[in-house]
């Protein structure tokens, strides 16, 4: 169970006593000049105005983005007519509410399919992920129609409430009965009383989430694990390279993203040098920076997630794409490995 830290955003109220004090006759022993009085009034007015505008909401969001949170996957489900209906959701708004009785809360955006199913089941399981379970966090952060989220994910049916999927290999699992739900702002907050809990003592390092941007939860988890070099090497695939570059280019623009991409790959490779078969290649890295940036610019509607972007630009998965621009001889030139060489077949998009 995690202790709860509460943050309050408040609107300062102007105390009329302030005005009575500064406008009253001033004694010689405690004298304020007229300019000092005006400064106090102006400063108070600015504080009041700041609390009323949207900057407060932006500042609050920035503060909360910097507060590390445990990454959990909440699951629920039920059996009906021989079919197991089940759903999972990566949740970063999770907290301990009470120790006696043990109650936790999860927040679901409005609208939410998970919320709709939870209204039916009234039970859910909360799984705290291990730091290497990046694929779990990314998988349950999205919902693709017609695709079961649990395919390829080791899980079993709850022994307490049939239908509730319980994931295997997590740091901890808490099975909960829904206590109540409240709509708060743009989220539904579900409270659940924990009736069963398990801890895997062999997994001491839970995954933490610290958002710094407006990426999707799945992309944010991926980028953070990449930068921390905790992304499992078996997950460092060609598609993962594309995801990494897409995130940086979308956030910073191509030119500012390029040094971040280069340094990130080198840093990750250094941590996994015992598994690296081919090292960093400058020209290949730059090639994909150009073609990904071009694909982003060609999109009429900016993709909000990498999955949407990749669906619209499946050609980037073709590993032979680079040979439309470069001959094999030019790529295999040792110089191309350490410095960016221009293509010898056709000009790169955006150059």
GROMACS .gro file of C-alpha atoms in nm:
model
  351
    1UNK     CA    1   0.000   0.000   0.000
    2UNK     CA    2   0.129   0.343  -0.083
    3UNK     CA    3   0.088   0.640   0.156
    4UNK     CA    4  -0.130   0.913   0.015
    5UNK     CA    5   0.009   1.258  -0.060
    6UNK     CA    6  -0.259   1.515  -0.125
    7UNK     CA    7  -0.212   1.832  -0.327
    8UNK     CA    8  -0.451   2.124  -0.296
    9UNK     CA    9  -0.506   2.394  -0.555
   10UNK     CA   10  -0.667   2.693  -0.390
   11UNK     CA   11  -0.796   3.033  -0.491
   12UNK     CA   12  -0.657   3.306  -0.265
   13UNK     CA   13  -0.922   3.528  -0.109
   14UNK     CA   14  -0.862   3.896  -0.060
   15UNK     CA   15  -0.892   3.982   0.306
   16UNK     CA   16  -1.062   4.318   0.357
   17UNK     CA   17  -0.850   4.370   0.670
   18UNK     CA   18  -0.551   4.423   0.441
   19UNK     CA   19  -0.719   4.724   0.288
   20UNK     CA   20  -0.824   4.863   0.628
   21UNK     CA   21  -0.466   4.834   0.751
   22UNK     CA   22  -0.294   5.006   0.462
   23UNK     CA   23  -0.552   5.283   0.428
   24UNK     CA   24  -0.569   5.369   0.797
   25UNK     CA   25  -0.371   5.665   0.937
   26UNK     CA   26  -0.012   5.554   0.976
   27UNK     CA   27   0.178   5.605   1.298
   28UNK     CA   28   0.528   5.744   1.289
   29UNK     CA   29   0.660   5.424   1.448
   30UNK     CA   30   0.523   5.197   1.176
   31UNK     CA   31   0.510   5.414   0.867
   32UNK     CA   32   0.455   5.296   0.508
   33UNK     CA   33   0.521   5.532   0.222
   34UNK     CA   34   0.248   5.585  -0.039
   35UNK     CA   35   0.461   5.403  -0.296
   36UNK     CA   36   0.490   5.100  -0.063
   37UNK     CA   37   0.113   5.095  -0.011
   38UNK     CA   38   0.060   5.101  -0.388
   39UNK     CA   39   0.310   4.816  -0.433
   40UNK     CA   40   0.121   4.597  -0.180
   41UNK     CA   41  -0.212   4.666  -0.348
   42UNK     CA   42  -0.074   4.589  -0.695
   43UNK     CA   43   0.089   4.267  -0.576
   44UNK     CA   44  -0.233   4.150  -0.409
   45UNK     CA   45  -0.434   4.232  -0.722
   46UNK     CA   46  -0.192   4.035  -0.941
   47UNK     CA   47  -0.221   3.732  -0.710
   48UNK     CA   48  -0.600   3.745  -0.726
   49UNK     CA   49  -0.597   3.776  -1.106
   50UNK     CA   50  -0.350   3.489  -1.146
   51UNK     CA   51  -0.573   3.254  -0.947
   52UNK     CA   52  -0.867   3.332  -1.174
   53UNK     CA   53  -0.704   3.260  -1.509
   54UNK     CA   54  -0.613   2.936  -1.683
   55UNK     CA   55  -0.247   2.961  -1.578
   56UNK     CA   56  -0.339   2.802  -1.246
   57UNK     CA   57  -0.473   2.493  -1.420
   58UNK     CA   58  -0.162   2.474  -1.640
   59UNK     CA   59   0.068   2.510  -1.340
   60UNK     CA   60  -0.125   2.244  -1.149
   61UNK     CA   61  -0.096   2.003  -1.442
   62UNK     CA   62   0.278   2.070  -1.471
   63UNK     CA   63   0.327   2.004  -1.099
   64UNK     CA   64   0.140   1.674  -1.114
   65UNK     CA   65   0.333   1.567  -1.425
   66UNK     CA   66   0.651   1.593  -1.219
   67UNK     CA   67   0.525   1.377  -0.933
   68UNK     CA   68   0.634   1.013  -0.986
   69UNK     CA   69   0.346   0.766  -0.976
   70UNK     CA   70   0.342   0.385  -0.971
   71UNK     CA   71   0.224   0.236  -1.298
   72UNK     CA   72  -0.059  -0.008  -1.243
   73UNK     CA   73  -0.283  -0.212  -1.469
   74UNK     CA   74  -0.643  -0.246  -1.355
   75UNK     CA   75  -0.842  -0.540  -1.493
   76UNK     CA   76  -1.203  -0.649  -1.478
   77UNK     CA   77  -1.421  -0.900  -1.658
   78UNK     CA   78  -1.706  -1.151  -1.643
   79UNK     CA   79  -1.825  -1.479  -1.795
   80UNK     CA   80  -2.139  -1.488  -2.004
   81UNK     CA   81  -2.272  -1.768  -2.225
   82UNK     CA   82  -1.937  -1.944  -2.220
   83UNK     CA   83  -1.747  -1.633  -2.329
   84UNK     CA   84  -1.493  -1.452  -2.112
   85UNK     CA   85  -1.534  -1.076  -2.151
   86UNK     CA   86  -1.230  -0.901  -2.005
   87UNK     CA   87  -1.066  -0.560  -2.018
   88UNK     CA   88  -0.753  -0.398  -1.882
   89UNK     CA   89  -0.634  -0.040  -1.845
   90UNK     CA   90  -0.297   0.116  -1.768
   91UNK     CA   91  -0.361   0.363  -1.489
   92UNK     CA   92  -0.127   0.626  -1.347
   93UNK     CA   93  -0.389   0.788  -1.123
   94UNK     CA   94  -0.384   0.530  -0.845
   95UNK     CA   95  -0.355   0.583  -0.472
   96UNK     CA   96  -0.409   0.435  -0.128
   97UNK     CA   97  -0.713   0.591   0.037
   98UNK     CA   98  -0.750   0.401   0.364
   99UNK     CA   99  -0.564   0.133   0.562
  100UNK     CA  100  -0.860   0.035   0.783
  101UNK     CA  101  -1.041  -0.092   0.590
  102UNK     CA  102  -0.790  -0.120   0.301
  103UNK     CA  103  -0.928   0.096   0.020
  104UNK     CA  104  -0.759   0.214  -0.300
  105UNK     CA  105  -0.876   0.440  -0.580
  106UNK     CA  106  -0.828   0.450  -0.956
  107UNK     CA  107  -0.929   0.732  -1.189
  108UNK     CA  108  -1.087   0.673  -1.530
  109UNK     CA  109  -1.132   0.937  -1.796
  110UNK     CA  110  -1.485   1.020  -1.905
  111UNK     CA  111  -1.602   0.842  -2.120
  112UNK     CA  112  -1.439   0.505  -2.055
  113UNK     CA  113  -1.526   0.153  -2.174
  114UNK     CA  114  -1.350   0.020  -1.865
  115UNK     CA  115  -1.586   0.226  -1.649
  116UNK     CA  116  -1.886   0.082  -1.831
  117UNK     CA  117  -1.769  -0.275  -1.770
  118UNK     CA  118  -1.684  -0.198  -1.408
  119UNK     CA  119  -2.041  -0.082  -1.350
  120UNK     CA  120  -2.146  -0.435  -1.444
  121UNK     CA  121  -1.879  -0.637  -1.261
  122UNK     CA  122  -1.830  -0.426  -0.945
  123UNK     CA  123  -1.492  -0.598  -0.899
  124UNK     CA  124  -1.142  -0.524  -1.030
  125UNK     CA  125  -0.780  -0.623  -0.978
  126UNK     CA  126  -0.492  -0.376  -0.951
  127UNK     CA  127  -0.143  -0.489  -1.060
  128UNK     CA  128   0.171  -0.287  -0.983
  129UNK     CA  129   0.408  -0.346  -1.274
  130UNK     CA  130   0.775  -0.437  -1.248
  131UNK     CA  131   1.016  -0.194  -1.414
  132UNK     CA  132   1.080  -0.436  -1.700
  133UNK     CA  133   0.710  -0.487  -1.785
  134UNK     CA  134   0.705  -0.197  -2.032
  135UNK     CA  135   0.513  -0.405  -2.285
  136UNK     CA  136   0.233  -0.458  -2.030
  137UNK     CA  137   0.204  -0.086  -1.965
  138UNK     CA  138   0.199  -0.005  -2.336
  139UNK     CA  139  -0.039  -0.289  -2.421
  140UNK     CA  140  -0.311  -0.192  -2.174
  141UNK     CA  141  -0.273   0.179  -2.250
  142UNK     CA  142  -0.452   0.120  -2.581
  143UNK     CA  143  -0.765  -0.057  -2.694
  144UNK     CA  144  -0.776  -0.182  -3.053
  145UNK     CA  145  -1.119  -0.296  -3.175
  146UNK     CA  146  -1.127  -0.668  -3.248
  147UNK     CA  147  -0.796  -0.734  -3.068
  148UNK     CA  148  -0.792  -0.899  -2.726
  149UNK     CA  149  -0.563  -0.706  -2.492
  150UNK     CA  150  -0.473  -1.026  -2.308
  151UNK     CA  151  -0.335  -1.217  -2.607
  152UNK     CA  152   0.025  -1.304  -2.526
  153UNK     CA  153  -0.012  -1.182  -2.165
  154UNK     CA  154   0.017  -1.452  -1.898
  155UNK     CA  155  -0.293  -1.438  -1.677
  156UNK     CA  156  -0.550  -1.654  -1.502
  157UNK     CA  157  -0.907  -1.632  -1.380
  158UNK     CA  158  -0.949  -1.505  -1.025
  159UNK     CA  159  -1.021  -1.779  -0.772
  160UNK     CA  160  -1.235  -1.538  -0.568
  161UNK     CA  161  -1.454  -1.377  -0.834
  162UNK     CA  162  -1.467  -1.571  -1.161
  163UNK     CA  163  -1.417  -1.344  -1.462
  164UNK     CA  164  -1.162  -1.106  -1.309
  165UNK     CA  165  -0.831  -1.150  -1.502
  166UNK     CA  166  -0.522  -1.165  -1.279
  167UNK     CA  167  -0.189  -1.096  -1.452
  168UNK     CA  168   0.114  -1.306  -1.369
  169UNK     CA  169   0.467  -1.181  -1.294
  170UNK     CA  170   0.374  -0.842  -1.146
  171UNK     CA  171   0.526  -0.686  -0.833
  172UNK     CA  172   0.195  -0.702  -0.650
  173UNK     CA  173  -0.173  -0.776  -0.707
  174UNK     CA  174  -0.473  -0.645  -0.515
  175UNK     CA  175  -0.821  -0.779  -0.582
  176UNK     CA  176  -1.092  -0.529  -0.496
  177UNK     CA  177  -1.467  -0.498  -0.458
  178UNK     CA  178  -1.600  -0.166  -0.582
  179UNK     CA  179  -1.701   0.042  -0.282
  180UNK     CA  180  -1.828   0.352  -0.462
  181UNK     CA  181  -1.772   0.576  -0.764
  182UNK     CA  182  -1.781   0.952  -0.796
  183UNK     CA  183  -1.758   1.181  -1.097
  184UNK     CA  184  -1.492   1.443  -1.026
  185UNK     CA  185  -1.412   1.688  -1.303
  186UNK     CA  186  -1.331   1.497  -1.621
  187UNK     CA  187  -1.274   1.162  -1.441
  188UNK     CA  188  -1.473   0.894  -1.261
  189UNK     CA  189  -1.300   0.797  -0.938
  190UNK     CA  190  -1.359   0.436  -0.835
  191UNK     CA  191  -1.292   0.327  -0.478
  192UNK     CA  192  -1.229  -0.041  -0.412
  193UNK     CA  193  -1.198  -0.235  -0.089
  194UNK     CA  194  -0.906  -0.478  -0.108
  195UNK     CA  195  -1.012  -0.832  -0.011
  196UNK     CA  196  -0.703  -1.019  -0.134
  197UNK     CA  197  -0.343  -0.911  -0.195
  198UNK     CA  198  -0.016  -1.073  -0.301
  199UNK     CA  199   0.344  -0.947  -0.323
  200UNK     CA  200   0.627  -1.099  -0.525
  201UNK     CA  201   0.933  -1.042  -0.307
  202UNK     CA  202   1.161  -1.130  -0.598
  203UNK     CA  203   1.053  -0.815  -0.786
  204UNK     CA  204   1.183  -0.524  -0.582
  205UNK     CA  205   1.169  -0.249  -0.844
  206UNK     CA  206   0.824  -0.130  -0.951
  207UNK     CA  207   0.773   0.081  -1.261
  208UNK     CA  208   0.733   0.453  -1.195
  209UNK     CA  209   0.575   0.704  -1.429
  210UNK     CA  210   0.670   1.069  -1.450
  211UNK     CA  211   0.505   1.249  -1.738
  212UNK     CA  212   0.690   1.544  -1.887
  213UNK     CA  213   0.481   1.609  -2.195
  214UNK     CA  214   0.149   1.540  -2.355
  215UNK     CA  215   0.236   1.197  -2.494
  216UNK     CA  216   0.000   0.907  -2.452
  217UNK     CA  217   0.056   0.697  -2.141
  218UNK     CA  218   0.196   0.412  -2.352
  219UNK     CA  219   0.445   0.638  -2.532
  220UNK     CA  220   0.548   0.810  -2.210
  221UNK     CA  221   0.618   0.478  -2.038
  222UNK     CA  222   0.817   0.364  -2.341
  223UNK     CA  223   1.029   0.681  -2.364
  224UNK     CA  224   1.104   0.683  -1.994
  225UNK     CA  225   1.212   0.318  -1.998
  226UNK     CA  226   1.427   0.389  -2.304
  227UNK     CA  227   1.599   0.684  -2.137
  228UNK     CA  228   1.648   0.487  -1.815
  229UNK     CA  229   1.780   0.194  -2.022
  230UNK     CA  230   1.530  -0.032  -1.841
  231UNK     CA  231   1.356  -0.117  -2.168
  232UNK     CA  232   1.423  -0.491  -2.214
  233UNK     CA  233   1.671  -0.546  -2.495
  234UNK     CA  234   1.436  -0.792  -2.666
  235UNK     CA  235   1.190  -0.505  -2.697
  236UNK     CA  236   1.450  -0.279  -2.864
  237UNK     CA  237   1.322  -0.369  -3.211
  238UNK     CA  238   1.308  -0.177  -3.537
  239UNK     CA  239   0.957  -0.066  -3.447
  240UNK     CA  240   1.085   0.052  -3.109
  241UNK     CA  241   1.349   0.264  -3.286
  242UNK     CA  242   1.072   0.421  -3.494
  243UNK     CA  243   0.859   0.487  -3.186
  244UNK     CA  244   1.148   0.654  -3.006
  245UNK     CA  245   1.234   0.882  -3.299
  246UNK     CA  246   0.867   0.969  -3.364
  247UNK     CA  247   0.815   1.077  -3.002
  248UNK     CA  248   1.120   1.303  -2.997
  249UNK     CA  249   1.047   1.460  -3.335
  250UNK     CA  250   0.682   1.527  -3.249
  251UNK     CA  251   0.782   1.689  -2.919
  252UNK     CA  252   1.090   1.887  -3.024
  253UNK     CA  253   1.090   1.910  -3.404
  254UNK     CA  254   1.345   1.730  -3.621
  255UNK     CA  255   1.650   1.951  -3.570
  256UNK     CA  256   1.626   1.963  -3.190
  257UNK     CA  257   1.528   1.597  -3.172
  258UNK     CA  258   1.828   1.465  -3.367
  259UNK     CA  259   2.091   1.511  -3.089
  260UNK     CA  260   1.847   1.362  -2.835
  261UNK     CA  261   1.791   1.061  -3.058
  262UNK     CA  262   2.164   1.009  -3.116
  263UNK     CA  263   2.259   1.043  -2.750
  264UNK     CA  264   1.967   0.824  -2.644
  265UNK     CA  265   2.067   0.536  -2.872
  266UNK     CA  266   2.432   0.556  -2.764
  267UNK     CA  267   2.332   0.565  -2.396
  268UNK     CA  268   2.100   0.267  -2.435
  269UNK     CA  269   2.361   0.071  -2.631
  270UNK     CA  270   2.620   0.136  -2.364
  271UNK     CA  271   2.397  -0.019  -2.097
  272UNK     CA  272   2.336  -0.324  -2.317
  273UNK     CA  273   2.678  -0.351  -2.481
  274UNK     CA  274   2.705  -0.721  -2.398
  275UNK     CA  275   2.401  -0.785  -2.621
  276UNK     CA  276   2.476  -0.545  -2.905
  277UNK     CA  277   2.580  -0.719  -3.229
  278UNK     CA  278   2.602  -0.411  -3.448
  279UNK     CA  279   2.679  -0.075  -3.292
  280UNK     CA  280   2.550   0.274  -3.358
  281UNK     CA  281   2.526   0.373  -3.726
  282UNK     CA  282   2.517   0.748  -3.790
  283UNK     CA  283   2.380   0.739  -4.145
  284UNK     CA  284   2.098   0.495  -4.067
  285UNK     CA  285   1.996   0.706  -3.767
  286UNK     CA  286   1.989   1.025  -3.973
  287UNK     CA  287   1.802   0.851  -4.256
  288UNK     CA  288   1.514   0.756  -4.029
  289UNK     CA  289   1.507   1.102  -3.872
  290UNK     CA  290   1.444   1.246  -4.218
  291UNK     CA  291   1.185   0.993  -4.337
  292UNK     CA  292   0.991   0.996  -4.008
  293UNK     CA  293   0.989   1.375  -4.003
  294UNK     CA  294   0.863   1.377  -4.362
  295UNK     CA  295   0.585   1.130  -4.278
  296UNK     CA  296   0.476   1.351  -3.987
  297UNK     CA  297   0.463   1.658  -4.209
  298UNK     CA  298   0.271   1.475  -4.482
  299UNK     CA  299  -0.007   1.378  -4.241
  300UNK     CA  300  -0.316   1.594  -4.281
  301UNK     CA  301  -0.420   1.529  -3.920
  302UNK     CA  302  -0.139   1.487  -3.663
  303UNK     CA  303  -0.142   1.139  -3.508
  304UNK     CA  304  -0.202   1.147  -3.133
  305UNK     CA  305  -0.036   0.811  -3.074
  306UNK     CA  306   0.246   0.617  -3.235
  307UNK     CA  307   0.006   0.332  -3.317
  308UNK     CA  308  -0.207   0.567  -3.528
  309UNK     CA  309   0.103   0.712  -3.697
  310UNK     CA  310   0.241   0.368  -3.780
  311UNK     CA  311  -0.093   0.251  -3.917
  312UNK     CA  312  -0.083   0.542  -4.163
  313UNK     CA  313   0.286   0.492  -4.244
  314UNK     CA  314   0.338   0.118  -4.252
  315UNK     CA  315   0.610   0.159  -4.517
  316UNK     CA  316   0.848   0.262  -4.238
  317UNK     CA  317   0.847  -0.097  -4.111
  318UNK     CA  318   1.009  -0.210  -4.437
  319UNK     CA  319   1.376  -0.256  -4.348
  320UNK     CA  320   1.470  -0.227  -4.716
  321UNK     CA  321   1.328   0.126  -4.739
  322UNK     CA  322   1.674   0.279  -4.704
  323UNK     CA  323   1.790   0.105  -5.022
  324UNK     CA  324   1.557   0.320  -5.227
  325UNK     CA  325   1.790   0.606  -5.140
  326UNK     CA  326   2.125   0.437  -5.076
  327UNK     CA  327   2.320   0.166  -5.251
  328UNK     CA  328   2.438  -0.119  -5.030
  329UNK     CA  329   2.796  -0.019  -5.102
  330UNK     CA  330   2.740   0.331  -4.969
  331UNK     CA  331   2.580   0.203  -4.650
  332UNK     CA  332   2.857  -0.048  -4.590
  333UNK     CA  333   3.125   0.220  -4.629
  334UNK     CA  334   3.297   0.254  -4.287
  335UNK     CA  335   3.265   0.633  -4.319
  336UNK     CA  336   2.882   0.602  -4.317
  337UNK     CA  337   2.907   0.435  -3.981
  338UNK     CA  338   3.066   0.731  -3.805
  339UNK     CA  339   2.935   1.029  -4.004
  340UNK     CA  340   2.625   1.114  -4.204
  341UNK     CA  341   2.677   1.053  -4.575
  342UNK     CA  342   2.432   1.170  -4.838
  343UNK     CA  343   2.236   0.914  -5.044
  344UNK     CA  344   2.362   0.819  -5.387
  345UNK     CA  345   2.027   0.716  -5.544
  346UNK     CA  346   1.781   0.994  -5.461
  347UNK     CA  347   1.756   1.293  -5.229
  348UNK     CA  348   1.612   1.232  -4.883
  349UNK     CA  349   1.272   1.389  -4.820
  350UNK     CA  350   1.301   1.724  -4.646
  351UNK     CA  351   1.656   1.792  -4.766
   0.00000   0.00000   0.00000
